[in-house]
Amino acid sequence: MPTNSPRAVFVTRESDYELLLARHATREQARFFLETRGQRIETLEDRDRQLHDALKQARLAVPDDWRQAHVRRPDLDRFLFGPEDLIVPVGQDGLVANVAKYLAGQPVLGVNPSPDLYDGILVRVSVRHLSDLLRASTAGRAPTERRTMVEARLDTGERLLALNEVFVGHRSHQSARYSITVGEGHEDHSSSGLIVASGTGATGWARSIMESIGTHLPLTPEERAVAYFVREPFPSIATGTSLRSGKLAGEPIEVTSRMNDGGVIFADGMEQDFLVFDWGRRVSVAPAAHALHLVTG
């Protein structure tokens, strides 16, 4: 039977210029808005041009006999990725995290359109090397990191995947009440919520938490482990603070909600894409079964 040719799926998000036009309707209104605040629309236009030029060049790098598709970030949850796809995010590092949870081992080749603006930790592939790396990826010869992801699974069977971290807490970031179980340890908590981070996420939100509490948990992106951090745990007659951080490899962290309403679980900072975590619900968070296959270039 004939098999499908590989498909390069390009992923982008709206540029700041496009978002500004959507808000103000016309360029002149957007320009006036910025100039009254001492800013220039030309700066955003240049960034927008860089993005679209990089996308155009990246699409030209795809072999002629391959298929192509283009999906915007708001449409990722409705797009059907296939096993033969190669994913090409063109944009900032966070775009890789946005798409990672929808994949099942497909190679990801991130392209950085603005190296002077984005760090390029996850978007490392230059356009001039993209064609060769696409072909190498289909043959399994491209240099690749298998970055551990985090999975949160509710007792209802619902689940959420994250490349950086999973947040468990209250949607308003007010005091969250829950019980936590790690191995033989168990404790009731009142805190600003907790996060469970991968090695990739350990350089972001988790890093700021570690610095604030004066602790360090070494965790590499490809290590089959995650780390949990409780944000601002409050000690009281009913709540403790001894289980506030730790590394998890062979066992999950179990959390049971004690919030009548407002409890949520979300991934990678995407607060609008959440699981409800109200009173009595239980969630288990651990390293995910599959990893992000990040082509490093």
PDB file of C-alpha atoms in Angstrom:
ATOM      1  CA  MET A   1       0.000   0.000   0.000  1.00  0.00           C
ATOM      2  CA  PRO A   2       1.258   3.511  -0.729  1.00  0.00           C
ATOM      3  CA  THR A   3       2.208   5.550   2.309  1.00  0.00           C
ATOM      4  CA  ASN A   4       1.737   9.262   2.813  1.00  0.00           C
ATOM      5  CA  SER A   5       4.659  11.515   2.071  1.00  0.00           C
ATOM      6  CA  PRO A   6       6.036  13.426   5.075  1.00  0.00           C
ATOM      7  CA  ARG A   7       4.185  16.593   6.030  1.00  0.00           C
ATOM      8  CA  ALA A   8       5.862  19.697   7.425  1.00  0.00           C
ATOM      9  CA  VAL A   9       3.436  21.411   9.808  1.00  0.00           C
ATOM     10  CA  PHE A  10       4.332  25.052  10.471  1.00  0.00           C
ATOM     11  CA  VAL A  11       3.124  26.544  13.746  1.00  0.00           C
ATOM     12  CA  THR A  12       2.961  30.287  14.407  1.00  0.00           C
ATOM     13  CA  ARG A  13       1.239  32.710  16.730  1.00  0.00           C
ATOM     14  CA  GLU A  14      -0.036  36.188  15.975  1.00  0.00           C
ATOM     15  CA  SER A  15       2.657  38.839  16.002  1.00  0.00           C
ATOM     16  CA  ASP A  16       2.352  41.832  18.320  1.00  0.00           C
ATOM     17  CA  TYR A  17       1.588  43.925  15.228  1.00  0.00           C
ATOM     18  CA  GLU A  18      -1.264  41.636  14.186  1.00  0.00           C
ATOM     19  CA  LEU A  19      -2.721  41.653  17.695  1.00  0.00           C
ATOM     20  CA  LEU A  20      -2.522  45.446  17.785  1.00  0.00           C
ATOM     21  CA  LEU A  21      -4.375  45.730  14.467  1.00  0.00           C
ATOM     22  CA  ALA A  22      -7.036  43.327  15.701  1.00  0.00           C
ATOM     23  CA  ARG A  23      -7.589  45.582  18.721  1.00  0.00           C
ATOM     24  CA  HIS A  24      -7.532  48.970  16.952  1.00  0.00           C
ATOM     25  CA  ALA A  25      -8.956  47.999  13.524  1.00  0.00           C
ATOM     26  CA  THR A  26      -6.605  50.137  11.376  1.00  0.00           C
ATOM     27  CA  ARG A  27      -2.901  50.853  11.221  1.00  0.00           C
ATOM     28  CA  GLU A  28      -3.431  54.576  11.749  1.00  0.00           C
ATOM     29  CA  GLN A  29      -5.443  54.049  14.918  1.00  0.00           C
ATOM     30  CA  ALA A  30      -2.809  51.633  16.180  1.00  0.00           C
ATOM     31  CA  ARG A  31      -0.035  54.104  15.301  1.00  0.00           C
ATOM     32  CA  PHE A  32      -1.830  56.921  17.143  1.00  0.00           C
ATOM     33  CA  PHE A  33      -2.324  54.718  20.210  1.00  0.00           C
ATOM     34  CA  LEU A  34       1.390  53.860  20.356  1.00  0.00           C
ATOM     35  CA  GLU A  35       2.657  57.365  19.652  1.00  0.00           C
ATOM     36  CA  THR A  36       0.607  58.821  22.518  1.00  0.00           C
ATOM     37  CA  ARG A  37       2.606  56.455  24.727  1.00  0.00           C
ATOM     38  CA  GLY A  38       5.992  57.279  23.249  1.00  0.00           C
ATOM     39  CA  GLN A  39       6.255  54.144  21.106  1.00  0.00           C
ATOM     40  CA  ARG A  40       6.661  53.542  17.379  1.00  0.00           C
ATOM     41  CA  ILE A  41       4.571  51.210  15.276  1.00  0.00           C
ATOM     42  CA  GLU A  42       7.499  50.729  12.891  1.00  0.00           C
ATOM     43  CA  THR A  43       9.253  48.589  15.518  1.00  0.00           C
ATOM     44  CA  LEU A  44       6.340  46.160  15.603  1.00  0.00           C
ATOM     45  CA  GLU A  45       6.073  46.205  11.811  1.00  0.00           C
ATOM     46  CA  ASP A  46       9.737  45.194  11.543  1.00  0.00           C
ATOM     47  CA  ARG A  47       9.168  42.282  13.931  1.00  0.00           C
ATOM     48  CA  ASP A  48       6.104  41.215  11.992  1.00  0.00           C
ATOM     49  CA  ARG A  49       8.093  41.347   8.743  1.00  0.00           C
ATOM     50  CA  GLN A  50      10.866  39.243  10.283  1.00  0.00           C
ATOM     51  CA  LEU A  51       8.363  36.606  11.330  1.00  0.00           C
ATOM     52  CA  HIS A  52       6.683  36.351   7.938  1.00  0.00           C
ATOM     53  CA  ASP A  53       9.992  36.390   6.062  1.00  0.00           C
ATOM     54  CA  ALA A  54      11.286  33.558   8.243  1.00  0.00           C
ATOM     55  CA  LEU A  55       8.068  31.588   7.692  1.00  0.00           C
ATOM     56  CA  LYS A  56       8.299  32.095   3.921  1.00  0.00           C
ATOM     57  CA  GLN A  57      11.927  30.966   3.795  1.00  0.00           C
ATOM     58  CA  ALA A  58      11.197  27.986   6.017  1.00  0.00           C
ATOM     59  CA  ARG A  59       8.354  26.847   3.776  1.00  0.00           C
ATOM     60  CA  LEU A  60      10.615  27.141   0.732  1.00  0.00           C
ATOM     61  CA  ALA A  61      13.071  24.795   2.473  1.00  0.00           C
ATOM     62  CA  VAL A  62      10.572  21.926   2.488  1.00  0.00           C
ATOM     63  CA  PRO A  63      11.339  19.245  -0.146  1.00  0.00           C
ATOM     64  CA  ASP A  64       9.135  19.617  -3.225  1.00  0.00           C
ATOM     65  CA  ASP A  65       7.567  16.171  -2.885  1.00  0.00           C
ATOM     66  CA  TRP A  66       6.444  16.761   0.719  1.00  0.00           C
ATOM     67  CA  ARG A  67       3.115  18.057   1.945  1.00  0.00           C
ATOM     68  CA  GLN A  68       2.752  21.214   4.039  1.00  0.00           C
ATOM     69  CA  ALA A  69       0.281  22.675   6.528  1.00  0.00           C
ATOM     70  CA  HIS A  70       0.139  25.833   8.626  1.00  0.00           C
ATOM     71  CA  VAL A  71      -1.644  26.134  11.979  1.00  0.00           C
ATOM     72  CA  ARG A  72      -1.933  29.101  14.334  1.00  0.00           C
ATOM     73  CA  ARG A  73      -1.577  28.692  18.086  1.00  0.00           C
ATOM     74  CA  PRO A  74      -5.297  29.294  18.889  1.00  0.00           C
ATOM     75  CA  ASP A  75      -6.219  26.396  16.568  1.00  0.00           C
ATOM     76  CA  LEU A  76      -3.819  23.778  17.946  1.00  0.00           C
ATOM     77  CA  ASP A  77      -6.485  21.984  19.979  1.00  0.00           C
ATOM     78  CA  ARG A  78      -8.529  21.453  16.802  1.00  0.00           C
ATOM     79  CA  PHE A  79      -5.699  20.392  14.495  1.00  0.00           C
ATOM     80  CA  LEU A  80      -5.099  16.698  13.800  1.00  0.00           C
ATOM     81  CA  PHE A  81      -1.387  15.860  13.831  1.00  0.00           C
ATOM     82  CA  GLY A  82      -0.362  12.698  11.984  1.00  0.00           C
ATOM     83  CA  PRO A  83       2.436  10.216  12.758  1.00  0.00           C
ATOM     84  CA  GLU A  84       4.299  11.243   9.579  1.00  0.00           C
ATOM     85  CA  ASP A  85       4.329  14.951  10.493  1.00  0.00           C
ATOM     86  CA  LEU A  86       7.400  17.039  11.245  1.00  0.00           C
ATOM     87  CA  ILE A  87       6.533  20.077  13.344  1.00  0.00           C
ATOM     88  CA  VAL A  88       8.172  23.438  12.589  1.00  0.00           C
ATOM     89  CA  PRO A  89       7.289  26.165  15.114  1.00  0.00           C
ATOM     90  CA  VAL A  90       8.421  29.564  13.811  1.00  0.00           C
ATOM     91  CA  GLY A  91       8.558  32.042  16.675  1.00  0.00           C
ATOM     92  CA  GLN A  92       9.556  32.280  20.304  1.00  0.00           C
ATOM     93  CA  ASP A  93      10.538  29.409  22.594  1.00  0.00           C
ATOM     94  CA  GLY A  94       7.105  29.282  24.227  1.00  0.00           C
ATOM     95  CA  LEU A  95       5.570  28.188  20.936  1.00  0.00           C
ATOM     96  CA  VAL A  96       7.320  24.819  21.286  1.00  0.00           C
ATOM     97  CA  ALA A  97       5.746  24.343  24.711  1.00  0.00           C
ATOM     98  CA  ASN A  98       2.346  25.316  23.267  1.00  0.00           C
ATOM     99  CA  VAL A  99       2.454  22.578  20.629  1.00  0.00           C
ATOM    100  CA  ALA A 100       4.316  19.860  22.574  1.00  0.00           C
ATOM    101  CA  LYS A 101       1.288  18.567  24.469  1.00  0.00           C
ATOM    102  CA  TYR A 102      -0.539  17.770  21.214  1.00  0.00           C
ATOM    103  CA  LEU A 103       2.231  15.543  19.845  1.00  0.00           C
ATOM    104  CA  ALA A 104       3.124  11.871  20.157  1.00  0.00           C
ATOM    105  CA  GLY A 105       6.825  11.710  19.360  1.00  0.00           C
ATOM    106  CA  GLN A 106       6.889  13.660  16.090  1.00  0.00           C
ATOM    107  CA  PRO A 107      10.174  15.570  15.519  1.00  0.00           C
ATOM    108  CA  VAL A 108      10.029  19.286  16.384  1.00  0.00           C
ATOM    109  CA  LEU A 109      12.320  21.709  14.529  1.00  0.00           C
ATOM    110  CA  GLY A 110      11.947  25.183  16.034  1.00  0.00           C
ATOM    111  CA  VAL A 111      12.962  28.183  13.914  1.00  0.00           C
ATOM    112  CA  ASN A 112      13.877  31.486  15.604  1.00  0.00           C
ATOM    113  CA  PRO A 113      12.793  34.453  13.421  1.00  0.00           C
ATOM    114  CA  SER A 114      14.356  37.083  15.725  1.00  0.00           C
ATOM    115  CA  PRO A 115      17.586  35.874  17.391  1.00  0.00           C
ATOM    116  CA  ASP A 116      18.070  39.353  18.863  1.00  0.00           C
ATOM    117  CA  LEU A 117      14.718  39.087  20.657  1.00  0.00           C
ATOM    118  CA  TYR A 118      14.213  35.407  21.581  1.00  0.00           C
ATOM    119  CA  ASP A 119      16.710  33.298  23.531  1.00  0.00           C
ATOM    120  CA  GLY A 120      16.382  30.330  21.193  1.00  0.00           C
ATOM    121  CA  ILE A 121      16.585  27.635  23.881  1.00  0.00           C
ATOM    122  CA  LEU A 122      13.918  25.556  22.116  1.00  0.00           C
ATOM    123  CA  VAL A 123      13.924  27.194  18.662  1.00  0.00           C
ATOM    124  CA  ARG A 124      17.453  26.370  17.520  1.00  0.00           C
ATOM    125  CA  VAL A 125      17.213  25.478  13.837  1.00  0.00           C
ATOM    126  CA  SER A 126      18.406  28.033  11.295  1.00  0.00           C
ATOM    127  CA  VAL A 127      16.491  28.293   8.029  1.00  0.00           C
ATOM    128  CA  ARG A 128      19.613  27.483   5.997  1.00  0.00           C
ATOM    129  CA  HIS A 129      19.888  24.091   7.736  1.00  0.00           C
ATOM    130  CA  LEU A 130      16.166  23.316   7.815  1.00  0.00           C
ATOM    131  CA  SER A 131      15.954  21.345   4.566  1.00  0.00           C
ATOM    132  CA  ASP A 132      18.790  18.990   5.535  1.00  0.00           C
ATOM    133  CA  LEU A 133      17.431  18.533   9.043  1.00  0.00           C
ATOM    134  CA  LEU A 134      13.935  17.750   7.769  1.00  0.00           C
ATOM    135  CA  ARG A 135      15.329  14.951   5.603  1.00  0.00           C
ATOM    136  CA  ALA A 136      17.577  13.718   8.409  1.00  0.00           C
ATOM    137  CA  SER A 137      14.618  13.697  10.811  1.00  0.00           C
ATOM    138  CA  THR A 138      12.564  11.405   8.586  1.00  0.00           C
ATOM    139  CA  ALA A 139      15.518   9.015   8.476  1.00  0.00           C
ATOM    140  CA  GLY A 140      16.039   9.188  12.238  1.00  0.00           C
ATOM    141  CA  ARG A 141      19.501  10.743  11.819  1.00  0.00           C
ATOM    142  CA  ALA A 142      18.905  14.278  13.124  1.00  0.00           C
ATOM    143  CA  PRO A 143      20.497  15.255  16.461  1.00  0.00           C
ATOM    144  CA  THR A 144      17.586  15.121  18.887  1.00  0.00           C
ATOM    145  CA  GLU A 145      16.918  15.730  22.556  1.00  0.00           C
ATOM    146  CA  ARG A 146      14.143  13.697  24.171  1.00  0.00           C
ATOM    147  CA  ARG A 147      12.876  16.172  26.720  1.00  0.00           C
ATOM    148  CA  THR A 148      10.808  14.840  29.596  1.00  0.00           C
ATOM    149  CA  MET A 149       7.273  16.163  29.868  1.00  0.00           C
ATOM    150  CA  VAL A 150       4.900  16.356  32.843  1.00  0.00           C
ATOM    151  CA  GLU A 151       1.527  14.617  32.977  1.00  0.00           C
ATOM    152  CA  ALA A 152      -1.338  15.455  35.347  1.00  0.00           C
ATOM    153  CA  ARG A 153      -4.051  12.800  35.492  1.00  0.00           C
ATOM    154  CA  LEU A 154      -7.324  13.337  37.354  1.00  0.00           C
ATOM    155  CA  ASP A 155      -9.278  10.534  39.009  1.00  0.00           C
ATOM    156  CA  THR A 156     -11.914  11.153  36.315  1.00  0.00           C
ATOM    157  CA  GLY A 157      -9.437  10.058  33.624  1.00  0.00           C
ATOM    158  CA  GLU A 158      -8.890  13.578  32.265  1.00  0.00           C
ATOM    159  CA  ARG A 159      -5.267  14.481  31.717  1.00  0.00           C
ATOM    160  CA  LEU A 160      -3.064  17.428  30.893  1.00  0.00           C
ATOM    161  CA  LEU A 161       0.464  17.442  29.442  1.00  0.00           C
ATOM    162  CA  ALA A 162       3.125  20.108  29.877  1.00  0.00           C
ATOM    163  CA  LEU A 163       6.642  20.676  28.621  1.00  0.00           C
ATOM    164  CA  ASN A 164       7.591  23.154  31.370  1.00  0.00           C
ATOM    165  CA  GLU A 165       5.273  22.756  34.347  1.00  0.00           C
ATOM    166  CA  VAL A 166       1.815  21.911  35.649  1.00  0.00           C
ATOM    167  CA  PHE A 167       0.162  24.310  38.110  1.00  0.00           C
ATOM    168  CA  VAL A 168      -2.302  23.089  40.749  1.00  0.00           C
ATOM    169  CA  GLY A 169      -4.108  25.742  42.763  1.00  0.00           C
ATOM    170  CA  HIS A 170      -6.829  28.370  42.726  1.00  0.00           C
ATOM    171  CA  ARG A 171      -7.712  30.159  39.494  1.00  0.00           C
ATOM    172  CA  SER A 172      -7.380  33.578  41.160  1.00  0.00           C
ATOM    173  CA  HIS A 173      -4.003  32.622  42.731  1.00  0.00           C
ATOM    174  CA  GLN A 174      -5.537  33.236  46.163  1.00  0.00           C
ATOM    175  CA  SER A 175      -5.036  30.683  48.919  1.00  0.00           C
ATOM    176  CA  ALA A 176      -5.431  27.134  47.645  1.00  0.00           C
ATOM    177  CA  ARG A 177      -6.332  24.344  50.079  1.00  0.00           C
ATOM    178  CA  TYR A 178      -5.493  20.718  49.336  1.00  0.00           C
ATOM    179  CA  SER A 179      -3.789  17.646  50.735  1.00  0.00           C
ATOM    180  CA  ILE A 180      -0.513  16.392  49.307  1.00  0.00           C
ATOM    181  CA  THR A 181       0.976  12.891  49.329  1.00  0.00           C
ATOM    182  CA  VAL A 182       4.546  12.095  48.300  1.00  0.00           C
ATOM    183  CA  GLY A 183       5.664   8.532  49.013  1.00  0.00           C
ATOM    184  CA  GLU A 184       5.062   7.951  52.741  1.00  0.00           C
ATOM    185  CA  GLY A 185       4.633  11.665  53.419  1.00  0.00           C
ATOM    186  CA  HIS A 186       1.216  13.295  53.724  1.00  0.00           C
ATOM    187  CA  GLU A 187       0.234  16.859  54.641  1.00  0.00           C
ATOM    188  CA  ASP A 188      -2.649  19.313  54.416  1.00  0.00           C
ATOM    189  CA  HIS A 189      -1.686  22.587  52.772  1.00  0.00           C
ATOM    190  CA  SER A 190      -2.824  26.170  52.407  1.00  0.00           C
ATOM    191  CA  SER A 191      -0.618  27.880  49.839  1.00  0.00           C
ATOM    192  CA  SER A 192      -0.466  29.864  46.631  1.00  0.00           C
ATOM    193  CA  GLY A 193      -0.625  26.554  44.800  1.00  0.00           C
ATOM    194  CA  LEU A 194       2.092  24.204  43.661  1.00  0.00           C
ATOM    195  CA  ILE A 195       3.886  23.508  40.420  1.00  0.00           C
ATOM    196  CA  VAL A 196       5.436  20.299  39.098  1.00  0.00           C
ATOM    197  CA  ALA A 197       8.228  21.071  36.648  1.00  0.00           C
ATOM    198  CA  SER A 198      10.316  19.172  34.126  1.00  0.00           C
ATOM    199  CA  GLY A 199      14.009  19.776  33.492  1.00  0.00           C
ATOM    200  CA  THR A 200      13.003  22.147  30.712  1.00  0.00           C
ATOM    201  CA  GLY A 201      10.759  24.104  33.074  1.00  0.00           C
ATOM    202  CA  ALA A 202      13.440  24.130  35.774  1.00  0.00           C
ATOM    203  CA  THR A 203      15.014  27.149  34.058  1.00  0.00           C
ATOM    204  CA  GLY A 204      11.808  29.194  34.221  1.00  0.00           C
ATOM    205  CA  TRP A 205       9.071  29.467  36.852  1.00  0.00           C
ATOM    206  CA  ALA A 206      10.605  26.698  38.943  1.00  0.00           C
ATOM    207  CA  ARG A 207      13.949  28.484  38.963  1.00  0.00           C
ATOM    208  CA  SER A 208      12.416  31.643  40.401  1.00  0.00           C
ATOM    209  CA  ILE A 209      10.728  29.586  43.124  1.00  0.00           C
ATOM    210  CA  MET A 210      13.980  27.795  43.978  1.00  0.00           C
ATOM    211  CA  GLU A 211      15.764  31.115  44.284  1.00  0.00           C
ATOM    212  CA  SER A 212      13.045  32.528  46.539  1.00  0.00           C
ATOM    213  CA  ILE A 213      13.128  29.555  48.938  1.00  0.00           C
ATOM    214  CA  GLY A 214      16.898  29.068  48.792  1.00  0.00           C
ATOM    215  CA  THR A 215      16.937  25.518  47.470  1.00  0.00           C
ATOM    216  CA  HIS A 216      18.294  23.808  44.375  1.00  0.00           C
ATOM    217  CA  LEU A 217      17.101  20.556  42.820  1.00  0.00           C
ATOM    218  CA  PRO A 218      19.337  19.517  39.897  1.00  0.00           C
ATOM    219  CA  LEU A 219      17.170  18.408  36.994  1.00  0.00           C
ATOM    220  CA  THR A 220      18.203  18.040  33.351  1.00  0.00           C
ATOM    221  CA  PRO A 221      15.782  18.263  30.393  1.00  0.00           C
ATOM    222  CA  GLU A 222      16.192  14.619  29.349  1.00  0.00           C
ATOM    223  CA  GLU A 223      16.126  13.165  32.864  1.00  0.00           C
ATOM    224  CA  ARG A 224      13.120  10.941  33.555  1.00  0.00           C
ATOM    225  CA  ALA A 225      12.150  12.944  36.609  1.00  0.00           C
ATOM    226  CA  VAL A 226      10.176  16.023  37.655  1.00  0.00           C
ATOM    227  CA  ALA A 227      10.309  18.303  40.677  1.00  0.00           C
ATOM    228  CA  TYR A 228       7.508  19.792  42.763  1.00  0.00           C
ATOM    229  CA  PHE A 229       7.497  23.167  44.504  1.00  0.00           C
ATOM    230  CA  VAL A 230       4.864  24.540  46.882  1.00  0.00           C
ATOM    231  CA  ARG A 231       4.398  28.288  46.604  1.00  0.00           C
ATOM    232  CA  GLU A 232       4.247  30.158  49.925  1.00  0.00           C
ATOM    233  CA  PRO A 233       2.904  27.357  52.162  1.00  0.00           C
ATOM    234  CA  PHE A 234       1.160  28.714  55.269  1.00  0.00           C
ATOM    235  CA  PRO A 235       1.658  26.972  58.635  1.00  0.00           C
ATOM    236  CA  SER A 236      -1.386  26.741  60.908  1.00  0.00           C
ATOM    237  CA  ILE A 237      -3.065  24.403  63.337  1.00  0.00           C
ATOM    238  CA  ALA A 238      -4.499  22.493  60.373  1.00  0.00           C
ATOM    239  CA  THR A 239      -1.843  22.956  57.668  1.00  0.00           C
ATOM    240  CA  GLY A 240       1.871  22.210  57.453  1.00  0.00           C
ATOM    241  CA  THR A 241       4.922  23.226  55.443  1.00  0.00           C
ATOM    242  CA  SER A 242       7.320  20.276  55.628  1.00  0.00           C
ATOM    243  CA  LEU A 243       6.458  18.959  52.137  1.00  0.00           C
ATOM    244  CA  ARG A 244       7.397  22.015  50.112  1.00  0.00           C
ATOM    245  CA  SER A 245       9.776  20.723  47.406  1.00  0.00           C
ATOM    246  CA  GLY A 246      11.254  17.498  46.134  1.00  0.00           C
ATOM    247  CA  LYS A 247      12.333  15.440  43.145  1.00  0.00           C
ATOM    248  CA  LEU A 248      10.107  12.706  41.728  1.00  0.00           C
ATOM    249  CA  ALA A 249      11.404   9.890  39.545  1.00  0.00           C
ATOM    250  CA  GLY A 250       9.792   6.581  40.468  1.00  0.00           C
ATOM    251  CA  GLU A 251       6.619   7.848  42.114  1.00  0.00           C
ATOM    252  CA  PRO A 252       4.027  10.558  41.455  1.00  0.00           C
ATOM    253  CA  ILE A 253       2.822  13.359  43.661  1.00  0.00           C
ATOM    254  CA  GLU A 254      -0.841  12.970  44.652  1.00  0.00           C
ATOM    255  CA  VAL A 255      -2.948  16.052  45.379  1.00  0.00           C
ATOM    256  CA  THR A 256      -6.543  16.080  46.680  1.00  0.00           C
ATOM    257  CA  SER A 257      -8.549  19.303  46.402  1.00  0.00           C
ATOM    258  CA  ARG A 258     -10.075  20.970  49.456  1.00  0.00           C
ATOM    259  CA  MET A 259     -11.484  23.894  47.428  1.00  0.00           C
ATOM    260  CA  ASN A 260     -15.250  24.217  47.049  1.00  0.00           C
ATOM    261  CA  ASP A 261     -14.814  26.192  43.833  1.00  0.00           C
ATOM    262  CA  GLY A 262     -12.081  27.827  41.808  1.00  0.00           C
ATOM    263  CA  GLY A 263      -9.627  24.934  41.905  1.00  0.00           C
ATOM    264  CA  VAL A 264      -7.790  24.526  38.602  1.00  0.00           C
ATOM    265  CA  ILE A 265      -4.958  22.643  36.930  1.00  0.00           C
ATOM    266  CA  PHE A 266      -3.269  24.210  33.920  1.00  0.00           C
ATOM    267  CA  ALA A 267      -0.095  23.642  31.949  1.00  0.00           C
ATOM    268  CA  ASP A 268       2.716  25.870  30.689  1.00  0.00           C
ATOM    269  CA  GLY A 269       1.037  29.093  31.769  1.00  0.00           C
ATOM    270  CA  MET A 270      -2.036  28.558  29.554  1.00  0.00           C
ATOM    271  CA  GLU A 271      -4.640  29.485  32.172  1.00  0.00           C
ATOM    272  CA  GLN A 272      -7.562  29.367  29.732  1.00  0.00           C
ATOM    273  CA  ASP A 273      -6.909  25.656  29.026  1.00  0.00           C
ATOM    274  CA  PHE A 274      -7.550  24.113  32.437  1.00  0.00           C
ATOM    275  CA  LEU A 275      -9.007  21.153  34.276  1.00  0.00           C
ATOM    276  CA  VAL A 276     -11.504  21.825  37.082  1.00  0.00           C
ATOM    277  CA  PHE A 277     -10.063  20.826  40.464  1.00  0.00           C
ATOM    278  CA  ASP A 278     -12.822  21.300  43.021  1.00  0.00           C
ATOM    279  CA  TRP A 279     -13.430  19.622  46.395  1.00  0.00           C
ATOM    280  CA  GLY A 280     -12.604  15.917  46.578  1.00  0.00           C
ATOM    281  CA  ARG A 281     -10.991  15.591  43.176  1.00  0.00           C
ATOM    282  CA  ARG A 282      -7.606  13.880  43.094  1.00  0.00           C
ATOM    283  CA  VAL A 283      -4.782  14.410  40.641  1.00  0.00           C
ATOM    284  CA  SER A 284      -1.598  12.411  40.137  1.00  0.00           C
ATOM    285  CA  VAL A 285       1.354  14.278  38.586  1.00  0.00           C
ATOM    286  CA  ALA A 286       4.471  12.508  37.270  1.00  0.00           C
ATOM    287  CA  PRO A 287       6.795  12.306  34.259  1.00  0.00           C
ATOM    288  CA  ALA A 288       4.757  11.696  31.104  1.00  0.00           C
ATOM    289  CA  ALA A 289       4.990   8.434  29.195  1.00  0.00           C
ATOM    290  CA  HIS A 290       6.354  10.137  26.071  1.00  0.00           C
ATOM    291  CA  ALA A 291       8.844  12.920  25.561  1.00  0.00           C
ATOM    292  CA  LEU A 292       9.227  15.920  23.274  1.00  0.00           C
ATOM    293  CA  HIS A 293      11.556  15.002  20.387  1.00  0.00           C
ATOM    294  CA  LEU A 294      13.385  18.298  19.902  1.00  0.00           C
ATOM    295  CA  VAL A 295      15.724  18.496  16.921  1.00  0.00           C
ATOM    296  CA  THR A 296      18.666  20.616  18.018  1.00  0.00           C
ATOM    297  CA  GLY A 297      20.257  21.503  14.685  1.00  0.00           C
TER     298      GLY A 297
END
